[in-house]
Amino acid sequence: MAPIAGRSDAARTMALLWEPPTARSDSDTGLTLDAILGAATTIADERGDAAVPLRAIAERLGCTAMALYTYVGGKAELLDLMYDRAYAGFAARRPTVVTEWTERLLELYVAHPWMLDLAHARPVLGPHQQDAFESLLGTLRPAGFHHRDVVAIASSAFSLAAAAARTIVDARRAPTVTGEDDGTRWAERMDALATAAPDFADRFPLATALMHSEGHGAPQNDPIPVMERAARDNLRRAVELLLAGAADSL
């Protein structure tokens, strides 16, 4: 089951998110909240897992796990702070169009795959994520969409970017896990499919036509995995279609 953010003590976590302590350093350990979050995020990126043990953070920082509790109340609070911190700087350069925003979010999730494993039904409500959301709303406001449509577009933008990022993360991970490069895997599968299902084109004419359509697939010798390129292209096109449909309803 995916970890759920937003489970920590509300008052304490909101205070840490919105009024973080100054960069004071413990005289004995040299610890700061920022250093703890930085180490936790680095470990999560390396592991690809949001459930970072406090002991691992302590070892990285050269202190005891108990020393961390001066700054974070526990794993739930740590996760909330990590998640919001990952959005820091996201909106420093305000996107001008929704496609730019979704592609930026895509890159954030690809850089921090553990964010994809969190259940998002309970938002953290931190300042950095809120700033990212505000920047998205800023790209939608000039279009004059109805509030209901803005909510639907914003929700879809988050979901589409997350889905594309998951595909990219999996596509990059697959060769390492299987020891088989993307091109070789596809070639072998297609050859095996032709042998096992020689009537594939007759049974699935629409899919076959799509596979042979102009622009389908990746260029030869493309270093980018096929599924990653498709995910990026499909994300941009899906957002364009989403916005076009919303504009037609005005």
Short mmCIF file of C-alpha atoms in Angstrom, two decimals, residues 47-134:
data_model
loop_
_atom_site.label_atom_id
_atom_site.label_comp_id
_atom_site.label_asym_id
_atom_site.label_seq_id
_atom_site.Cartn_x
_atom_site.Cartn_y
_atom_site.Cartn_z
CA ARG A 47 16.37 4.02 -3.06
CA GLY A 48 13.39 5.11 -5.11
CA ASP A 49 11.37 4.64 -1.94
CA ALA A 50 9.65 7.25 0.23
CA ALA A 51 9.91 5.13 3.38
CA VAL A 52 13.36 6.35 4.38
CA PRO A 53 14.52 4.90 7.73
CA LEU A 54 15.54 7.53 10.28
CA ARG A 55 18.57 5.39 11.06
CA ALA A 56 19.78 5.73 7.46
CA ILE A 57 19.45 9.52 7.66
CA ALA A 58 21.33 9.58 10.95
CA GLU A 59 24.15 7.47 9.51
CA ARG A 60 24.39 9.80 6.51
CA LEU A 61 24.64 12.82 8.82
CA GLY A 62 26.90 11.18 11.39
CA CYS A 63 24.53 11.40 14.33
CA THR A 64 22.12 9.22 16.26
CA ALA A 65 18.53 8.65 15.17
CA MET A 66 17.36 10.16 18.44
CA ALA A 67 19.06 13.44 17.53
CA LEU A 68 16.71 13.81 14.57
CA TYR A 69 13.64 13.99 16.81
CA THR A 70 14.65 17.47 17.89
CA TYR A 71 13.77 18.59 14.38
CA VAL A 72 11.16 16.13 13.09
CA GLY A 73 8.50 14.42 15.18
CA GLY A 74 8.65 11.14 13.26
CA LYS A 75 8.46 9.51 9.85
CA ALA A 76 5.04 10.94 8.96
CA GLU A 77 6.19 14.49 9.61
CA LEU A 78 9.46 13.88 7.78
CA LEU A 79 7.58 12.63 4.72
CA ASP A 80 5.36 15.72 4.62
CA LEU A 81 8.35 18.03 4.84
CA MET A 82 10.31 16.07 2.22
CA TYR A 83 7.40 16.12 -0.19
CA ASP A 84 6.83 19.85 0.01
CA ARG A 85 10.55 20.60 -0.09
CA ALA A 86 10.83 18.72 -3.38
CA TYR A 87 8.66 21.42 -4.95
CA ALA A 88 10.97 24.20 -3.82
CA GLY A 89 11.97 26.35 -6.77
CA PHE A 90 9.41 24.71 -9.07
CA ALA A 91 7.69 28.00 -9.81
CA ALA A 92 10.74 30.25 -9.61
CA ARG A 93 10.37 30.71 -13.37
CA ARG A 94 6.63 30.96 -13.90
CA PRO A 95 5.39 28.78 -16.78
CA THR A 96 3.42 30.59 -19.44
CA VAL A 97 1.42 27.64 -20.77
CA VAL A 98 -0.02 24.49 -19.24
CA THR A 99 2.12 22.18 -21.39
CA GLU A 100 5.25 23.78 -19.96
CA TRP A 101 3.89 23.34 -16.44
CA THR A 102 3.08 19.65 -16.91
CA GLU A 103 6.47 18.96 -18.47
CA ARG A 104 8.16 20.65 -15.53
CA LEU A 105 6.13 18.54 -13.12
CA LEU A 106 7.06 15.47 -15.15
CA GLU A 107 10.76 16.24 -14.69
CA LEU A 108 10.24 16.76 -10.95
CA TYR A 109 8.64 13.34 -10.58
CA VAL A 110 11.30 11.65 -12.73
CA ALA A 111 14.01 13.24 -10.57
CA HIS A 112 12.24 12.09 -7.38
CA PRO A 113 10.44 8.82 -8.27
CA TRP A 114 9.46 8.20 -4.64
CA MET A 115 6.95 11.05 -4.95
CA LEU A 116 4.96 8.87 -7.35
CA ASP A 117 4.51 6.21 -4.69
CA LEU A 118 2.64 8.49 -2.32
CA ALA A 119 -1.14 8.39 -2.15
CA HIS A 120 -2.27 11.93 -2.96
CA ALA A 121 -5.76 11.84 -1.49
CA ARG A 122 -4.58 13.99 1.44
CA PRO A 123 -2.45 16.92 0.22
CA VAL A 124 0.36 18.15 2.45
CA LEU A 125 -0.73 21.79 1.94
CA GLY A 126 2.80 23.12 2.10
CA PRO A 127 3.96 26.44 0.63
CA HIS A 128 6.13 25.03 -2.15
CA GLN A 129 3.49 22.70 -3.56
CA GLN A 130 0.93 25.46 -3.22
CA ASP A 131 3.22 27.81 -5.14
CA ALA A 132 3.46 25.22 -7.92
CA PHE A 133 -0.33 24.94 -8.01
CA GLU A 134 -0.68 28.72 -8.08
#
